[in-house]
Amino acid sequence: MAGSRIVSLGHYQPSRLVTNDDLAAIVDTNDEWIRDRVGIVTRRVAETESVADMATAAAGKALAASGLTAADIDMVVVATCSAIDRCPNTAARVAHRLGIAAPAAMDVNTACSGFSYALATADHAIRAGASRNAIVIGSEKLSDVTDWTDRSTCVLFGDAAGAAVLTATADGEEPGIGPVVWGSAPERGDVLKIEGWRPYIQQEGQAVFRWATTALAPLALQACERAGVAPTDIAAFVPHQANTRIIDGIVKRLNIPNAVIAKDIVESGNTSAASVPLALSKLVERREVPSGAPVLLFGFGGGLTYAGQVVRCP
Ligand SMILES: CC(C)(COP(=O)(O)OP(=O)(O)OC[C@H]1O[C@@H](n2cnc3c(N)ncnc32)[C@H](O)[C@@H]1OP(=O)(O)O)[C@@H](O)C(=O)NCCC(=O)NCCS
């Protein structure tokens, strides 16, 4: 069975920059608290763009960089937990705007782990022969589901999209996407939820923090083991961007001394399903990871869900 690999990446962020001082003008917070407790300095907030607009922009860039055309794509998967427009799903909206004819088109909602779930889904479809070239996108407009009067959540999030084009590997070529390690702790789903009407993000921050810093490192190591890559060979670690203290806590337990650690949260905030492809796309754009090098992706969050895999850098 053929595997798949990432051919190219793309990302999109809205132009409106929101600083910590901007937020201090609307809720009782300050720059020092946000930097110390979370690590965020700025985030982007969409004004007119929808989840589908941002997804289309990111996917369009990834497609343009791939050497493929819309006619080559037979599957579009969008990870999102914030799309207000439900039907047609976001994937179909993106496909229509990019001129992709008759693709399998689906949205995946596993909140912040969404991109790794979507990537695995597309990889599995390619392995099964149900797809040859796919676009996988994480896109979020969390500003639509943020309570802007709640200082404990509104300082955390941002809007963005990131996308990857996948293709089947050639006969004899090593797969570029390793086996996924995915799962959830559904009995603990209440600690981070977006529910009700209108839906707002609510969370027990410390419970999420404890779970992320204790449960996830062994699972990320499992993803390395299943890919047959030693942690010391990992060239970059791109975890979900929720909190720099969470990232540091996980990194400490991974033994990945040679890895570039993605910390896009500093400039972008927590963009849920967009955070991993956004951070990865920026690392590649800045040429911080050599082509072909093993990169450990690991998403986690609402649900509580998690998913991760080792991929080869395009
Ligand atoms: C949310 C998070 C940053 C809060 O940090 P924390 O150190 O746990 O802070 P606490 O919630 O204990 O609050 C400490 C104090 O800061 C206050 N506080 C909360 N938000 C604040 C803000 N934006 N500005 C200033 N003070 C704030 C609290 O009211 C509390 O005050 P008190 O001691 O007078 O009661 C942290 O728990 C976290 O990152 N959790 C993970 C959440 C996450 O990543 N979710 C998404 C996963 S996908």
XYZ file of C-alpha atoms and ligand atoms in Angstrom:
362
model
C 0.000 0.000 0.000
C 1.348 3.423 -0.924
C 1.846 5.952 1.827
C 1.574 9.694 1.433
C 3.733 12.751 1.960
C 3.299 16.471 2.383
C 4.227 18.243 -0.863
C 3.691 21.846 0.198
C 2.207 24.100 2.854
C 0.439 27.456 3.027
C -1.054 29.680 5.685
C -3.219 32.737 6.102
C -3.707 35.196 8.950
C -6.013 38.207 9.024
C -4.327 41.607 8.864
C -5.791 42.964 12.110
C -3.167 42.656 14.867
C -4.427 42.709 18.466
C -1.866 43.342 21.210
C -2.137 42.526 24.899
C -2.508 46.246 25.574
C -5.470 46.335 23.179
C -7.137 43.631 25.294
C -6.272 45.476 28.521
C -8.462 48.259 27.187
C -11.556 45.989 27.157
C -11.034 43.548 30.084
C -9.136 43.635 33.385
C -5.836 42.184 32.209
C -2.307 43.331 31.382
C 0.597 42.563 29.070
C 2.780 41.136 31.852
C 0.164 38.591 33.037
C -0.500 37.325 29.513
C 3.199 37.051 28.604
C 4.111 35.319 31.890
C 1.215 32.871 32.129
C 0.613 32.072 28.466
C 3.469 33.516 26.384
C 1.257 35.397 23.922
C 2.344 38.853 22.723
C -0.009 39.366 19.772
C -2.786 37.558 17.923
C -4.690 38.170 14.678
C -8.443 38.691 14.715
C -10.530 38.380 11.553
C -12.829 41.231 10.639
C -14.593 40.201 7.453
C -13.021 36.794 6.809
C -14.964 33.586 7.533
C -13.496 30.176 8.374
C -13.989 29.205 4.714
C -12.324 32.413 3.462
C -9.221 31.791 5.546
C -9.184 28.083 4.647
C -9.424 28.934 0.944
C -6.576 31.444 1.174
C -4.267 28.981 2.964
C -5.206 26.080 0.685
C -4.753 28.241 -2.415
C -1.198 29.067 -1.352
C -0.394 25.426 -0.586
C -1.823 24.326 -3.935
C 0.117 27.013 -5.843
C 3.339 25.808 -4.194
C 2.638 22.118 -4.836
C 3.147 21.884 -8.588
C -0.312 20.260 -8.774
C -3.483 21.878 -10.078
C -7.060 21.903 -8.810
C -7.824 19.129 -11.311
C -5.377 16.820 -9.509
C -7.064 17.124 -6.098
C -9.631 14.457 -5.194
C -10.074 15.072 -1.461
C -10.439 18.117 0.790
C -10.510 17.768 4.572
C -10.986 20.777 6.840
C -10.399 20.646 10.576
C -12.409 23.300 12.402
C -14.447 23.726 15.561
C -15.544 27.294 14.885
C -17.270 27.239 11.479
C -20.656 28.893 11.888
C -21.745 27.914 8.351
C -22.520 24.192 8.579
C -23.771 23.153 5.178
C -22.258 23.076 2.622
C -19.394 22.124 4.886
C -16.209 24.204 4.843
C -14.373 21.649 2.686
C -17.001 21.911 -0.080
C -16.877 25.726 0.078
C -13.086 25.654 -0.296
C -13.266 23.131 -3.143
C -15.806 25.231 -4.995
C -13.742 28.406 -4.709
C -10.532 26.700 -5.769
C -12.215 25.009 -8.730
C -11.676 21.485 -7.429
C -14.243 19.300 -9.164
C -15.997 16.414 -7.362
C -13.593 15.846 -4.443
C -14.452 13.885 -1.327
C -15.134 16.864 0.955
C -15.431 16.638 4.717
C -15.010 18.663 7.886
C -13.462 17.145 10.999
C -14.165 18.593 14.430
C -11.779 17.514 17.139
C -10.979 21.083 18.209
C -7.265 21.792 18.681
C -6.078 18.318 17.647
C -8.047 18.655 14.400
C -5.200 19.069 11.924
C -3.444 15.869 12.980
C -6.763 13.992 12.853
C -7.488 15.403 9.385
C -3.963 14.636 8.180
C -4.292 11.027 9.351
C -7.724 10.737 7.705
C -6.365 11.908 4.345
C -3.256 9.724 4.711
C -5.453 6.690 5.429
C -7.631 7.465 2.392
C -4.535 7.632 0.193
C -3.170 4.395 1.669
C -6.519 2.712 0.983
C -6.529 3.892 -2.616
C -9.551 6.144 -2.061
C -7.576 9.324 -2.828
C -4.388 10.256 -4.652
C -3.900 13.969 -3.905
C -5.561 15.680 -0.962
C -5.668 19.100 0.655
C -5.787 19.117 4.448
C -6.631 22.380 6.193
C -6.973 23.679 9.738
C -9.013 26.886 9.867
C -10.488 28.709 12.837
C -12.293 31.935 13.542
C -12.256 31.598 17.300
C -13.162 35.264 17.676
C -16.727 34.204 16.731
C -16.938 31.845 19.721
C -15.008 33.976 22.214
C -16.706 35.745 25.115
C -14.969 39.123 24.855
C -16.001 39.994 28.429
C -14.231 36.926 29.933
C -10.581 37.777 30.613
C -9.717 34.158 31.431
C -10.377 33.092 27.833
C -10.459 36.112 25.506
C -6.721 36.778 25.839
C -5.828 33.281 24.617
C -7.165 32.875 21.107
C -6.564 34.032 17.542
C -7.875 33.441 14.015
C -5.907 31.737 11.217
C -5.675 28.911 8.714
C -2.936 26.545 7.610
C -2.987 23.947 4.835
C -0.999 21.065 3.401
C -1.159 19.329 0.029
C -0.646 15.564 0.268
C 0.204 13.137 -2.494
C 0.639 9.385 -2.706
C 4.247 8.260 -2.435
C 5.792 6.483 -5.392
C 6.420 2.721 -5.321
C 9.355 2.014 -3.038
C 9.390 5.545 -1.606
C 9.346 5.867 2.200
C 6.019 7.187 3.515
C 6.256 10.844 4.488
C 3.488 10.655 7.065
C 4.022 8.279 9.957
C 1.380 6.279 11.838
C -0.959 8.446 13.871
C -1.314 8.159 17.630
C -4.797 9.452 18.356
C -7.377 9.229 21.064
C -9.357 11.140 23.622
C -10.443 11.398 27.243
C -14.180 11.894 26.627
C -15.086 11.549 30.293
C -13.143 14.783 30.840
C -14.685 16.675 27.926
C -16.341 19.202 30.211
C -13.067 20.916 31.077
C -12.957 22.586 27.650
C -16.123 23.147 25.689
C -17.794 25.299 23.060
C -21.500 24.760 23.544
C -24.918 26.362 23.845
C -26.305 29.208 21.754
C -24.507 31.301 21.132
C -21.596 29.044 21.715
C -18.654 30.382 23.703
C -15.370 28.777 24.679
C -15.404 27.843 28.349
C -12.620 26.010 30.093
C -11.122 24.981 33.388
C -7.688 26.277 32.488
C -5.739 24.528 35.212
C -7.332 21.139 34.504
C -6.441 21.448 30.815
C -2.935 22.589 31.754
C -2.376 19.597 34.075
C -3.681 17.113 31.499
C -1.531 18.581 28.735
C 1.668 18.593 30.775
C 1.241 15.094 32.222
C -0.601 12.892 29.701
C 0.766 13.982 26.335
C 4.556 13.528 26.292
C 4.369 9.682 26.404
C 1.875 9.776 23.524
C 4.139 12.036 21.465
C 6.999 9.601 22.117
C 4.739 6.780 20.918
C 4.283 8.641 17.613
C 8.097 8.705 17.206
C 8.364 5.019 18.052
C 5.622 4.030 15.594
C 7.369 6.031 12.875
C 10.682 4.345 13.698
C 12.339 7.705 14.406
C 14.497 8.234 17.498
C 13.484 11.356 19.464
C 17.069 12.612 19.146
C 16.623 12.611 15.343
C 13.509 14.811 15.407
C 14.402 18.037 13.561
C 11.370 20.042 14.661
C 8.566 19.708 17.177
C 5.309 21.403 16.238
C 2.816 20.961 19.060
C -0.555 22.646 19.348
C 0.125 26.240 20.359
C -1.866 26.645 23.596
C 0.635 28.019 26.092
C 4.436 28.354 25.998
C 4.575 26.814 29.485
C 2.679 23.746 28.212
C 5.060 23.467 25.240
C 8.111 23.736 27.538
C 6.603 21.166 29.933
C 6.104 18.635 27.138
C 9.501 19.305 25.530
C 11.272 18.616 28.841
C 9.957 15.044 28.757
C 10.692 14.239 25.109
C 14.508 14.121 24.787
C 14.498 16.017 21.480
C 17.698 18.110 21.860
C 18.125 18.616 18.107
C 14.605 19.840 17.417
C 13.552 23.366 16.547
C 10.574 24.026 18.847
C 7.666 25.870 17.228
C 6.447 28.759 19.383
C 4.225 30.604 16.968
C 1.806 31.162 19.863
C 3.910 34.194 20.798
C 2.784 36.068 17.691
C -0.458 34.248 16.800
C -2.093 33.089 20.044
C -3.968 29.792 20.234
C -5.589 29.181 16.841
C -6.928 25.693 17.668
C -6.936 23.404 14.590
C -4.978 25.997 12.599
C -2.077 26.228 15.029
C -0.058 23.190 13.897
C -0.190 23.791 10.097
C 0.297 27.531 10.661
C 3.421 27.020 12.772
C 4.762 24.304 10.438
C 4.173 26.426 7.348
C 6.073 29.330 8.927
C 9.024 27.106 9.940
C 9.276 25.816 6.377
C 8.866 29.306 4.881
C 11.728 30.532 7.084
C 13.766 27.454 6.045
C 14.284 26.435 9.658
C 13.837 22.726 8.868
C 15.591 20.923 5.996
C 13.466 19.191 3.384
C 12.977 15.509 4.259
C 13.762 15.993 7.956
C 11.438 14.305 10.484
C 9.026 16.666 12.223
C 6.873 15.634 15.174
C 3.356 17.107 15.066
C 1.142 16.871 18.130
C -2.308 18.384 18.537
C -4.423 18.344 21.693
C -7.350 20.130 23.235
C -11.140 20.273 23.465
C -12.878 16.979 23.859
C -10.381 16.166 25.333
C -8.749 14.877 22.160
C -5.200 14.373 20.942
C -3.422 13.217 17.789
C 0.137 13.272 16.567
C 2.434 11.838 13.940
C 5.925 12.214 12.534
C 5.988 13.752 9.053
C 8.798 14.431 6.606
C 9.298 18.128 6.021
C 8.356 19.076 2.421
C -5.683 29.666 31.120
C -4.345 29.761 31.842
C -3.384 30.611 31.052
C -4.582 30.391 33.194
O -3.351 30.455 33.901
P -3.305 30.013 35.435
O -1.923 30.201 35.863
O -3.880 28.635 35.525
O -4.252 31.088 36.081
P -5.535 30.876 36.991
O -6.691 30.457 36.161
O -5.155 30.037 38.181
O -5.750 32.338 37.483
C -4.806 32.980 38.335
C -5.327 34.367 38.612
O -5.206 35.148 37.406
C -6.472 35.733 37.134
N -6.619 35.881 35.694
C -7.228 35.024 34.823
N -7.143 35.511 33.576
C -6.471 36.671 33.678
C -6.084 37.641 32.729
N -6.350 37.510 31.420
N -5.411 38.711 33.163
C -5.118 38.891 34.471
N -5.471 38.014 35.422
C -6.140 36.918 35.009
C -7.495 34.812 37.745
O -8.706 35.474 37.983
C -6.790 34.404 39.016
O -6.937 35.447 39.936
P -7.118 35.132 41.512
O -5.865 34.432 41.900
O -7.284 36.487 42.093
O -8.329 34.260 41.601
C -3.720 28.364 32.041
O -4.464 27.637 32.998
C -3.671 27.591 30.783
O -2.980 27.935 29.856
N -4.389 26.464 30.729
C -4.482 25.694 29.551
C -5.600 26.262 28.753
C -5.460 25.918 27.324
O -4.391 25.882 26.803
N -6.586 25.723 26.689
C -6.638 25.447 25.342
C -6.152 24.084 25.127
S -6.423 23.693 23.509
